CSV table of C-alpha atoms and ligand atoms in Angstrom, one decimal:
chain,number,residue,atom,x,y,z
A,1,MET,CA,-33.4,4.3,-28.2
A,2,HIS,CA,-31.4,5.1,-25.0
A,3,LEU,CA,-32.7,8.7,-24.8
A,4,GLY,CA,-32.2,9.9,-21.2
A,5,ARG,CA,-29.4,7.2,-21.2
A,6,THR,CA,-26.4,7.6,-19.5
A,7,THR,CA,-23.8,6.2,-23.1
A,8,LEU,CA,-19.5,5.8,-22.3
A,9,SER,CA,-18.8,9.3,-23.9
A,10,LYS,CA,-21.5,10.9,-21.5
A,11,PHE,CA,-19.8,9.3,-18.5
A,12,LEU,CA,-16.2,9.5,-19.1
A,13,ILE,CA,-17.1,13.3,-20.0
A,14,GLU,CA,-18.3,13.9,-16.5
A,15,GLN,CA,-16.1,11.6,-14.5
A,16,LEU,CA,-13.0,13.1,-15.3
A,17,ARG,CA,-14.3,17.0,-16.5
A,18,ASP,CA,-13.1,18.2,-13.4
A,19,ALA,CA,-9.6,16.3,-13.6
A,20,PRO,CA,-7.1,18.8,-14.6
A,21,GLY,CA,-5.8,17.3,-17.4
A,22,GLN,CA,-7.3,14.4,-17.4
A,23,SER,CA,-10.5,15.4,-20.6
A,24,ALA,CA,-7.2,13.1,-22.8
A,25,LEU,CA,-7.5,10.7,-20.6
A,26,ALA,CA,-11.5,10.4,-21.5
A,27,ALA,CA,-11.0,11.1,-25.2
A,28,LEU,CA,-8.4,7.5,-24.6
A,29,LEU,CA,-10.6,5.3,-23.0
A,30,VAL,CA,-13.6,6.2,-26.4
A,31,ASP,CA,-11.0,4.7,-28.8
A,32,VAL,CA,-10.1,1.8,-27.0
A,33,ALA,CA,-13.4,1.4,-27.0
A,34,ALA,CA,-14.1,2.2,-30.7
A,35,ALA,CA,-11.7,-0.5,-30.8
A,36,THR,CA,-13.7,-3.4,-28.5
A,37,LYS,CA,-17.0,-2.2,-30.7
A,38,ALA,CA,-14.8,-3.5,-34.2
A,39,ILE,CA,-13.6,-5.8,-32.2
A,40,SER,CA,-16.7,-7.4,-31.1
A,41,ALA,CA,-18.0,-7.6,-34.6
A,42,MET,CA,-15.4,-9.8,-36.0
A,43,VAL,CA,-15.5,-12.3,-32.9
A,44,GLY,CA,-19.0,-12.2,-33.5
A,45,ARG,CA,-18.3,-13.4,-36.7
A,46,GLY,CA,-16.9,-17.0,-35.4
A,47,ALA,CA,-16.1,-19.1,-38.3
A,48,LEU,CA,-17.7,-16.3,-41.3
A,49,GLY,CA,-15.1,-14.2,-40.6
A,50,PRO,CA,-11.3,-14.9,-41.2
A,51,GLY,CA,-9.7,-14.4,-37.6
A,52,ILE,CA,-10.6,-18.8,-37.3
A,53,ALA,CA,-7.7,-20.5,-38.4
A,54,SER,CA,-9.0,-24.0,-40.3
A,55,PRO,CA,-8.5,-26.9,-38.5
A,56,LEU,CA,-6.4,-28.1,-41.5
A,57,GLY,CA,-4.8,-24.6,-42.0
A,58,GLY,CA,-1.1,-24.4,-41.7
A,59,ALA,CA,1.4,-24.4,-39.6
A,60,GLU,CA,1.0,-22.9,-36.0
A,61,LEU,CA,2.3,-19.8,-35.2
A,62,ARG,CA,3.0,-18.7,-31.5
A,63,ASN,CA,3.7,-15.2,-30.0
A,64,SER,CA,7.0,-13.3,-28.4
A,65,ALA,CA,5.9,-16.0,-24.6
A,66,GLY,CA,5.8,-18.9,-26.8
A,67,ASP,CA,1.7,-19.5,-26.8
A,68,VAL,CA,-0.4,-20.5,-30.1
A,69,GLN,CA,-0.8,-16.8,-31.7
A,70,LYS,CA,-4.5,-17.1,-33.8
A,71,PRO,CA,-4.8,-15.2,-36.9
A,72,LEU,CA,-7.6,-13.6,-34.0
A,73,ASP,CA,-4.8,-12.5,-32.0
A,74,VAL,CA,-3.2,-10.7,-34.7
A,75,LEU,CA,-6.0,-8.9,-35.6
A,76,THR,CA,-7.3,-7.6,-32.5
A,77,ASN,CA,-4.1,-6.3,-31.6
A,78,GLU,CA,-3.9,-4.8,-35.4
A,79,ALA,CA,-7.5,-3.0,-34.1
A,80,ILE,CA,-6.4,-1.7,-31.6
A,81,VAL,CA,-3.2,-0.7,-32.1
A,82,SER,CA,-5.2,1.3,-35.5
A,83,HIS,CA,-7.9,2.6,-32.8
A,84,CYS,CA,-5.2,4.1,-30.5
A,85,GLU,CA,-1.9,5.4,-32.6
A,86,TRP,CA,-2.7,8.7,-34.1
A,87,GLY,CA,-4.6,10.3,-31.4
A,88,GLY,CA,-1.8,12.4,-30.1
A,89,LEU,CA,-3.4,10.7,-27.0
A,90,LEU,CA,-0.4,7.4,-26.1
A,91,ALA,CA,3.0,8.0,-26.0
A,92,GLY,CA,4.0,4.1,-26.4
A,93,MET,CA,1.7,0.5,-25.8
A,94,VAL,CA,2.1,-3.2,-25.2
A,95,SER,CA,0.6,-5.8,-25.9
A,96,GLU,CA,0.2,-9.9,-25.0
A,97,GLU,CA,1.2,-9.5,-28.3
A,98,MET,CA,3.9,-8.1,-29.2
A,99,GLU,CA,7.5,-8.4,-28.1
A,100,ALA,CA,8.5,-5.2,-27.0
A,101,PRO,CA,6.8,-2.0,-26.4
A,102,TYR,CA,5.2,-0.2,-29.5
A,103,ALA,CA,6.6,3.9,-30.4
A,104,ILE,CA,4.1,5.5,-31.3
A,105,PRO,CA,4.5,6.3,-35.6
A,106,ALA,CA,6.5,10.2,-35.4
A,107,GLN,CA,4.1,11.4,-37.9
A,108,TYR,CA,1.6,11.4,-34.9
A,109,GLN,CA,1.4,13.7,-32.0
A,110,ARG,CA,2.7,11.5,-28.2
A,111,GLY,CA,0.8,11.8,-25.7
A,112,GLU,CA,1.1,11.6,-22.1
A,113,TYR,CA,-0.6,8.2,-21.7
A,114,LEU,CA,0.6,4.2,-21.9
A,115,LEU,CA,-2.0,2.0,-22.4
A,116,VAL,CA,-0.9,-1.9,-22.0
A,117,PHE,CA,-3.4,-4.8,-23.9
A,118,ASP,CA,-4.1,-8.2,-24.2
A,119,PRO,CA,-6.9,-8.2,-26.7
A,120,LEU,CA,-7.6,-11.5,-26.6
A,121,ASP,CA,-7.9,-13.3,-23.8
A,122,GLY,CA,-9.2,-16.6,-23.6
A,123,SER,CA,-8.5,-16.7,-27.5
A,124,SER,CA,-7.8,-20.4,-26.6
A,125,ASN,CA,-11.8,-20.5,-25.8
A,126,ILE,CA,-12.6,-19.3,-29.4
A,127,ASP,CA,-13.4,-21.7,-32.0
A,128,VAL,CA,-15.7,-23.2,-29.5
A,129,ASN,CA,-17.7,-19.8,-29.3
A,130,VAL,CA,-16.9,-19.8,-25.0
A,131,SER,CA,-17.4,-15.5,-24.2
A,132,VAL,CA,-13.5,-14.0,-24.2
A,133,GLY,CA,-12.7,-10.8,-24.0
A,134,THR,CA,-10.0,-7.6,-24.5
A,135,ILE,CA,-8.5,-6.1,-21.1
A,136,PHE,CA,-6.6,-3.3,-21.0
A,137,SER,CA,-4.8,-0.7,-18.2
A,138,VAL,CA,-3.9,2.5,-18.7
A,139,LEU,CA,-0.5,4.3,-17.2
A,140,ARG,CA,1.3,7.9,-17.0
A,141,HIS,CA,4.2,8.3,-18.7
A,142,ASP,CA,5.6,11.7,-17.4
A,143,GLY,CA,9.0,12.0,-19.6
A,144,LYS,CA,8.8,13.8,-23.0
A,145,ALA,CA,10.8,10.9,-24.7
A,146,ALA,CA,9.8,8.6,-26.6
A,147,PRO,CA,8.9,5.5,-24.0
A,148,THR,CA,10.9,2.6,-22.9
A,149,THR,CA,10.7,-0.6,-21.2
A,150,ALA,CA,11.6,0.6,-17.8
A,151,ASP,CA,8.3,3.5,-18.1
A,152,PHE,CA,6.0,0.9,-18.9
A,153,LEU,CA,6.7,-1.6,-15.6
A,154,GLN,CA,4.9,0.9,-12.9
A,155,PRO,CA,3.0,-0.8,-10.8
A,156,GLY,CA,-1.0,-1.3,-10.4
A,157,THR,CA,-1.3,1.2,-7.7
A,158,LYS,CA,-0.3,3.1,-11.6
A,159,GLN,CA,-2.8,2.6,-12.9
A,160,VAL,CA,-5.4,5.2,-13.9
A,161,ALA,CA,-7.5,2.7,-15.5
A,162,ALA,CA,-8.3,-0.1,-16.5
A,163,GLY,CA,-10.7,-2.0,-18.3
A,164,TYR,CA,-12.1,-5.1,-20.3
A,165,ALA,CA,-14.7,-6.1,-22.7
A,166,ILE,CA,-16.2,-9.2,-22.4
A,167,TYR,CA,-17.5,-10.6,-26.2
A,168,GLY,CA,-20.8,-12.7,-24.3
A,169,PRO,CA,-24.2,-13.4,-26.0
A,170,ALA,CA,-23.7,-8.8,-25.7
A,171,THR,CA,-21.0,-6.9,-25.7
A,172,MET,CA,-20.3,-5.0,-21.8
A,173,LEU,CA,-17.1,-2.4,-21.2
A,174,VAL,CA,-16.3,-2.8,-17.5
A,175,LEU,CA,-14.1,-0.5,-16.4
A,176,THR,CA,-12.7,2.0,-13.3
A,177,VAL,CA,-10.8,5.9,-13.4
A,178,GLY,CA,-10.2,4.9,-9.5
A,179,HIS,CA,-14.2,5.9,-9.0
A,180,GLY,CA,-15.9,2.6,-8.9
A,181,THR,CA,-15.7,-0.3,-11.2
A,182,HIS,CA,-19.1,0.5,-14.5
A,183,GLY,CA,-20.9,-1.4,-16.6
A,184,PHE,CA,-21.6,-0.7,-20.3
A,185,THR,CA,-23.3,-3.1,-22.8
A,186,LEU,CA,-23.6,-2.4,-26.1
A,187,ASP,CA,-26.2,-1.6,-28.6
A,188,ARG,CA,-25.5,-3.4,-30.9
A,189,GLU,CA,-28.5,-0.8,-33.4
A,190,VAL,CA,-27.0,2.1,-32.4
A,191,GLY,CA,-23.4,1.5,-31.8
A,192,ASN,CA,-23.2,3.0,-28.5
A,193,PHE,CA,-22.3,1.7,-25.1
A,194,ILE,CA,-24.6,2.4,-22.5
A,195,MET,CA,-24.0,2.2,-18.4
A,196,THR,CA,-26.7,-0.4,-17.4
A,197,HIS,CA,-24.4,-1.7,-14.2
A,198,PRO,CA,-23.3,1.4,-12.7
A,199,ASP,CA,-20.7,0.6,-9.0
A,200,LEU,CA,-20.5,-2.8,-9.4
A,201,ARG,CA,-20.4,-4.3,-5.9
A,202,VAL,CA,-18.3,-7.6,-5.5
A,203,PRO,CA,-20.5,-9.6,-2.8
A,204,GLU,CA,-17.7,-10.0,0.2
A,205,GLU,CA,-18.5,-13.6,1.1
A,206,THR,CA,-19.3,-16.4,-1.2
A,207,SER,CA,-19.9,-20.1,-1.8
A,208,GLU,CA,-18.3,-20.2,-5.8
A,209,PHE,CA,-14.7,-21.0,-6.2
A,210,ALA,CA,-12.8,-20.9,-10.2
A,211,ILE,CA,-9.6,-23.2,-10.7
A,212,ASN,CA,-7.9,-24.7,-12.9
A,213,VAL,CA,-8.8,-28.4,-10.8
A,214,SER,CA,-6.6,-30.8,-13.2
A,215,ASN,CA,-3.5,-28.6,-11.8
A,216,GLU,CA,-4.3,-29.8,-8.4
A,217,ARG,CA,-1.6,-31.7,-7.7
A,218,PHE,CA,0.7,-28.9,-8.6
A,219,TRP,CA,-1.0,-26.4,-6.5
A,220,GLU,CA,1.3,-24.8,-3.5
A,221,PRO,CA,-0.8,-26.9,-0.1
A,222,PRO,CA,-2.7,-23.7,1.1
A,223,VAL,CA,-4.7,-23.5,-1.8
A,224,ALA,CA,-5.2,-27.1,-1.4
A,225,ARG,CA,-6.6,-26.4,2.0
A,226,TYR,CA,-9.0,-24.2,0.7
A,227,VAL,CA,-10.1,-26.1,-1.9
A,228,THR,CA,-10.5,-29.1,-0.2
A,229,GLU,CA,-12.2,-27.1,2.5
A,230,CYS,CA,-15.0,-25.7,0.0
A,231,LYS,CA,-15.5,-29.4,-1.7
A,232,ALA,CA,-15.9,-30.5,1.4
A,233,GLY,CA,-18.9,-28.4,1.8
A,234,LYS,CA,-21.8,-28.5,5.1
A,235,THR,CA,-19.7,-32.0,6.0
A,236,GLY,CA,-16.2,-29.7,7.1
A,237,VAL,CA,-14.8,-26.4,8.1
A,238,ARG,CA,-16.5,-24.0,5.8
A,239,GLY,CA,-20.8,-25.7,7.0
A,240,ARG,CA,-21.7,-24.0,3.6
A,241,ASP,CA,-21.7,-26.2,-0.4
A,242,PHE,CA,-20.0,-24.8,-2.2
A,243,ASN,CA,-20.8,-24.3,-6.4
A,244,MET,CA,-16.8,-24.2,-8.3
A,245,ARG,CA,-17.0,-23.0,-12.2
A,246,TRP,CA,-13.9,-22.2,-14.7
A,247,ILE,CA,-14.8,-21.3,-18.3
A,248,ALA,CA,-11.3,-20.7,-18.6
A,249,SER,CA,-11.4,-17.4,-19.8
A,250,MET,CA,-10.1,-15.0,-17.2
A,251,VAL,CA,-12.6,-12.3,-19.1
A,252,ALA,CA,-16.0,-14.3,-18.5
A,253,ASP,CA,-14.8,-16.2,-14.7
A,254,VAL,CA,-14.5,-12.1,-13.7
A,255,HIS,CA,-17.0,-11.3,-14.9
A,256,ARG,CA,-19.1,-13.5,-13.1
A,257,ILE,CA,-17.3,-13.0,-10.1
A,258,LEU,CA,-18.0,-9.3,-10.7
A,259,MET,CA,-21.7,-10.3,-11.2
A,260,ARG,CA,-22.4,-12.5,-8.4
A,261,GLY,CA,-19.1,-12.9,-6.4
A,262,GLY,CA,-16.7,-15.8,-6.2
A,263,VAL,CA,-13.3,-15.5,-6.3
A,264,PHE,CA,-10.6,-16.9,-9.2
A,265,MET,CA,-8.1,-18.4,-8.8
A,266,TYR,CA,-4.9,-19.2,-10.9
A,267,PRO,CA,-2.1,-19.4,-8.6
A,268,ARG,CA,1.6,-19.8,-7.9
A,269,ASP,CA,2.2,-23.9,-8.8
A,270,SER,CA,5.4,-25.8,-9.4
A,271,LYS,CA,4.1,-27.2,-12.6
A,272,ASP,CA,6.7,-25.4,-14.4
A,273,PRO,CA,9.2,-23.9,-11.9
A,274,SER,CA,9.8,-20.7,-13.6
A,275,LYS,CA,6.7,-19.4,-14.0
A,276,PRO,CA,5.5,-18.0,-10.9
A,277,GLY,CA,2.3,-18.0,-12.2
A,278,ARG,CA,0.4,-18.5,-15.8
A,279,LEU,CA,-1.3,-15.1,-15.9
A,280,ARG,CA,0.6,-11.6,-17.2
A,281,LEU,CA,0.6,-8.8,-14.2
A,282,LEU,CA,0.5,-6.1,-16.5
A,283,TYR,CA,-2.1,-6.7,-18.5
A,284,GLU,CA,-4.5,-9.4,-17.2
A,285,ALA,CA,-3.6,-8.8,-13.1
A,286,ASN,CA,-3.2,-5.1,-12.8
A,287,PRO,CA,-6.6,-4.2,-14.6
A,288,MET,CA,-8.5,-7.1,-13.4
A,289,SER,CA,-7.3,-6.3,-9.6
A,290,LEU,CA,-7.8,-2.3,-9.4
A,291,LEU,CA,-12.0,-3.1,-10.7
A,292,ILE,CA,-12.3,-5.8,-8.2
A,293,GLU,CA,-11.0,-3.5,-5.7
A,294,GLN,CA,-12.3,-0.7,-6.8
A,295,ALA,CA,-15.8,-3.0,-6.5
A,296,GLY,CA,-14.9,-4.1,-3.0
A,297,GLY,CA,-13.0,-6.6,-3.5
A,298,ALA,CA,-9.7,-8.2,-3.2
A,299,ALA,CA,-6.9,-9.2,-5.8
A,300,SER,CA,-3.6,-10.6,-4.3
A,301,THR,CA,-0.6,-12.8,-4.8
A,302,GLY,CA,-1.5,-14.9,-1.9
A,303,ARG,CA,1.0,-13.3,-0.1
A,304,ALA,CA,1.2,-10.0,-1.8
A,305,PRO,CA,-1.3,-7.6,-2.8
A,306,ILE,CA,-1.3,-7.9,-6.0
A,307,LEU,CA,-1.4,-4.0,-7.2
A,308,ASP,CA,2.0,-3.4,-5.0
A,309,VAL,CA,3.8,-6.1,-7.5
A,310,ALA,CA,6.7,-4.1,-8.7
A,311,PRO,CA,7.4,-4.9,-12.2
A,312,ALA,CA,10.3,-6.4,-13.2
A,313,GLU,CA,9.8,-7.7,-16.7
A,314,LEU,CA,6.8,-6.8,-19.4
A,315,HIS,CA,5.5,-9.8,-19.6
A,316,GLN,CA,6.4,-11.4,-16.1
A,317,ARG,CA,3.3,-13.7,-15.4
A,318,VAL,CA,2.4,-13.5,-11.6
A,319,PRO,CA,-0.1,-15.7,-9.0
A,320,VAL,CA,-3.5,-13.8,-8.9
A,321,ILE,CA,-6.0,-14.7,-6.3
A,322,LEU,CA,-9.3,-12.5,-6.7
A,323,GLY,CA,-13.1,-11.6,-5.7
A,324,SER,CA,-14.4,-11.5,-3.1
A,325,LYS,CA,-12.6,-10.0,0.2
A,326,ALA,CA,-13.6,-12.5,3.4
A,327,GLU,CA,-12.2,-15.4,0.9
A,328,VAL,CA,-9.3,-13.4,-0.5
A,329,GLU,CA,-8.5,-12.8,2.8
A,330,ARG,CA,-9.1,-16.3,4.1
A,331,ILE,CA,-6.9,-17.9,1.4
A,332,VAL,CA,-4.0,-15.1,2.2
A,333,ARG,CA,-3.9,-16.0,6.0
A,334,TYR,CA,-4.0,-19.8,4.8
A,335,HIS,CA,-0.9,-18.6,2.5
A,336,HIS,CA,0.6,-16.8,6.1
A,337,GLU,CA,-0.3,-19.2,7.8
A,338,TYR,CA,1.3,-21.8,5.9
A,339,ASP,CA,4.3,-19.8,5.7
A,340,ARG,CA,5.0,-19.9,9.2
A,341,GLY,CA,4.7,-23.4,9.8
A,342,GLU,CA,1.1,-23.0,11.6
A,343,ASP,CA,-1.5,-24.5,9.4
A,344,LYS,CA,-1.0,-27.8,11.4
A,345,PRO,CA,-4.3,-28.7,12.1
A,346,TYR,CA,-5.1,-28.7,8.4
A,347,ILE,CA,-4.8,-32.5,7.2
A,348,SER,CA,-4.4,-32.4,3.5
A,349,PRO,CA,-5.2,-35.4,1.8
A,350,LEU,CA,-2.9,-34.5,-1.4
A,351,PHE,CA,0.6,-32.8,1.2
A,352,ASN,CA,0.4,-34.8,4.8
A,353,GLU,CA,1.7,-37.9,5.8
A,354,ARG,CA,-1.2,-40.1,6.4
A,355,SER,CA,-3.2,-38.9,3.4
A,356,LEU,CA,-6.4,-40.8,2.6
A,357,TYR,CA,-4.1,-41.8,-0.4
A,358,ARG,CA,-2.0,-43.6,1.3
A,359,PRO,CA,-3.2,-47.9,1.9
A,360,GLU,CA,-1.1,-47.1,5.5
A,361,ALA,CA,-4.2,-44.7,6.3
A,362,ARG,CA,-7.2,-46.7,4.7
A,363,ALA,CA,-5.6,-49.7,6.9
B,401,F6P,O1,-4.6,-16.0,-19.9
B,401,F6P,C1,-4.8,-16.4,-21.0
B,401,F6P,C2,-5.9,-17.7,-20.2
B,401,F6P,O2,-6.8,-18.5,-21.1
B,401,F6P,C3,-6.9,-16.8,-19.4
B,401,F6P,O3,-8.4,-15.8,-19.8
B,401,F6P,C4,-7.7,-18.1,-18.2
B,401,F6P,O4,-7.9,-17.7,-17.4
B,401,F6P,C5,-5.8,-19.5,-18.6
B,401,F6P,O5,-5.9,-19.1,-19.7
B,401,F6P,C6,-6.7,-20.8,-18.5
B,401,F6P,O6,-6.1,-21.4,-18.5
B,401,F6P,P1,-6.2,-22.7,-18.6
B,401,F6P,O7,-6.2,-23.7,-20.0
B,401,F6P,O8,-4.7,-23.4,-17.8
B,401,F6P,O9,-7.5,-23.3,-17.5
């Protein structure tokens, strides 16, 4: 029992009661939290539940963007829709798993918020029992009419709330309503989220970076420069050793950064020139950027703050560099120096003409 401890509902009531008209936001976030509890139970059943396809089972499903869709992607999407559509709080929803905006059915009242979400981020990890999560963002809808696609295309600065649930050894909900980033742990016996991590702060500096190094040959020079310097450790310009982590589950990687600092990068690369990055702006990059900024960190595409990017499409991708402020600022500086042709002193083994990998350089 947690007598006297702050539950999620109590926190939301206290945070939002003085803001006019925001009790609806508190109620919406309680519905989202209820959906994440249901998802936590589903994910926690592992191979005993219905969500993990048998490796011998039928044809592969794909969502509108061509990503492989697992049964759990569909079930978790339904869990969020069914928990949040009926309350009269939402005007519409957009999800990674639905190509078009979801209109609130006519039998329910229409509210003044829009919910965008990735119901099961990192689901490619689900069969190997690695932490996965749900990411969500809440926007305002001021019109009386059913929202159109254009109504969802708001920059991240317009988010009124953002958060994620992480389904790991413990299930946690981490959220912001614009006054700091706070973490709650699910007490599974009682079914309540209890505040365990008030006012999270990302340490300014770090010695840990997260990036999928298998993409190294596709990176832009400023990213290669940063990672090369980190790997050089004590012997290089950074003068200290760095550690690397890559869980390939954004929620788990960002959670680690919120807990102990670090920098997470899924930068622009040349792997598929039609895609400016891998991660989705509306329901991955924006909510994570707001959480990180509210915790004192920074989030950038490398050239502009992520929260300032004006979305052009619902499922738009964006380069993501976020985490400890001083490190993100350094990487942004490297991008600017590169764009201005000012990074000459840097000699990249991958990109410089006199590369160490070239036979003439070894002679
Ligand atoms: O968006 C999906 C996602 O699984 C993220 O959670 C994760 O950070 C990234 O993709 C992993 O990508 P990759 O498999 O290329 O390392």
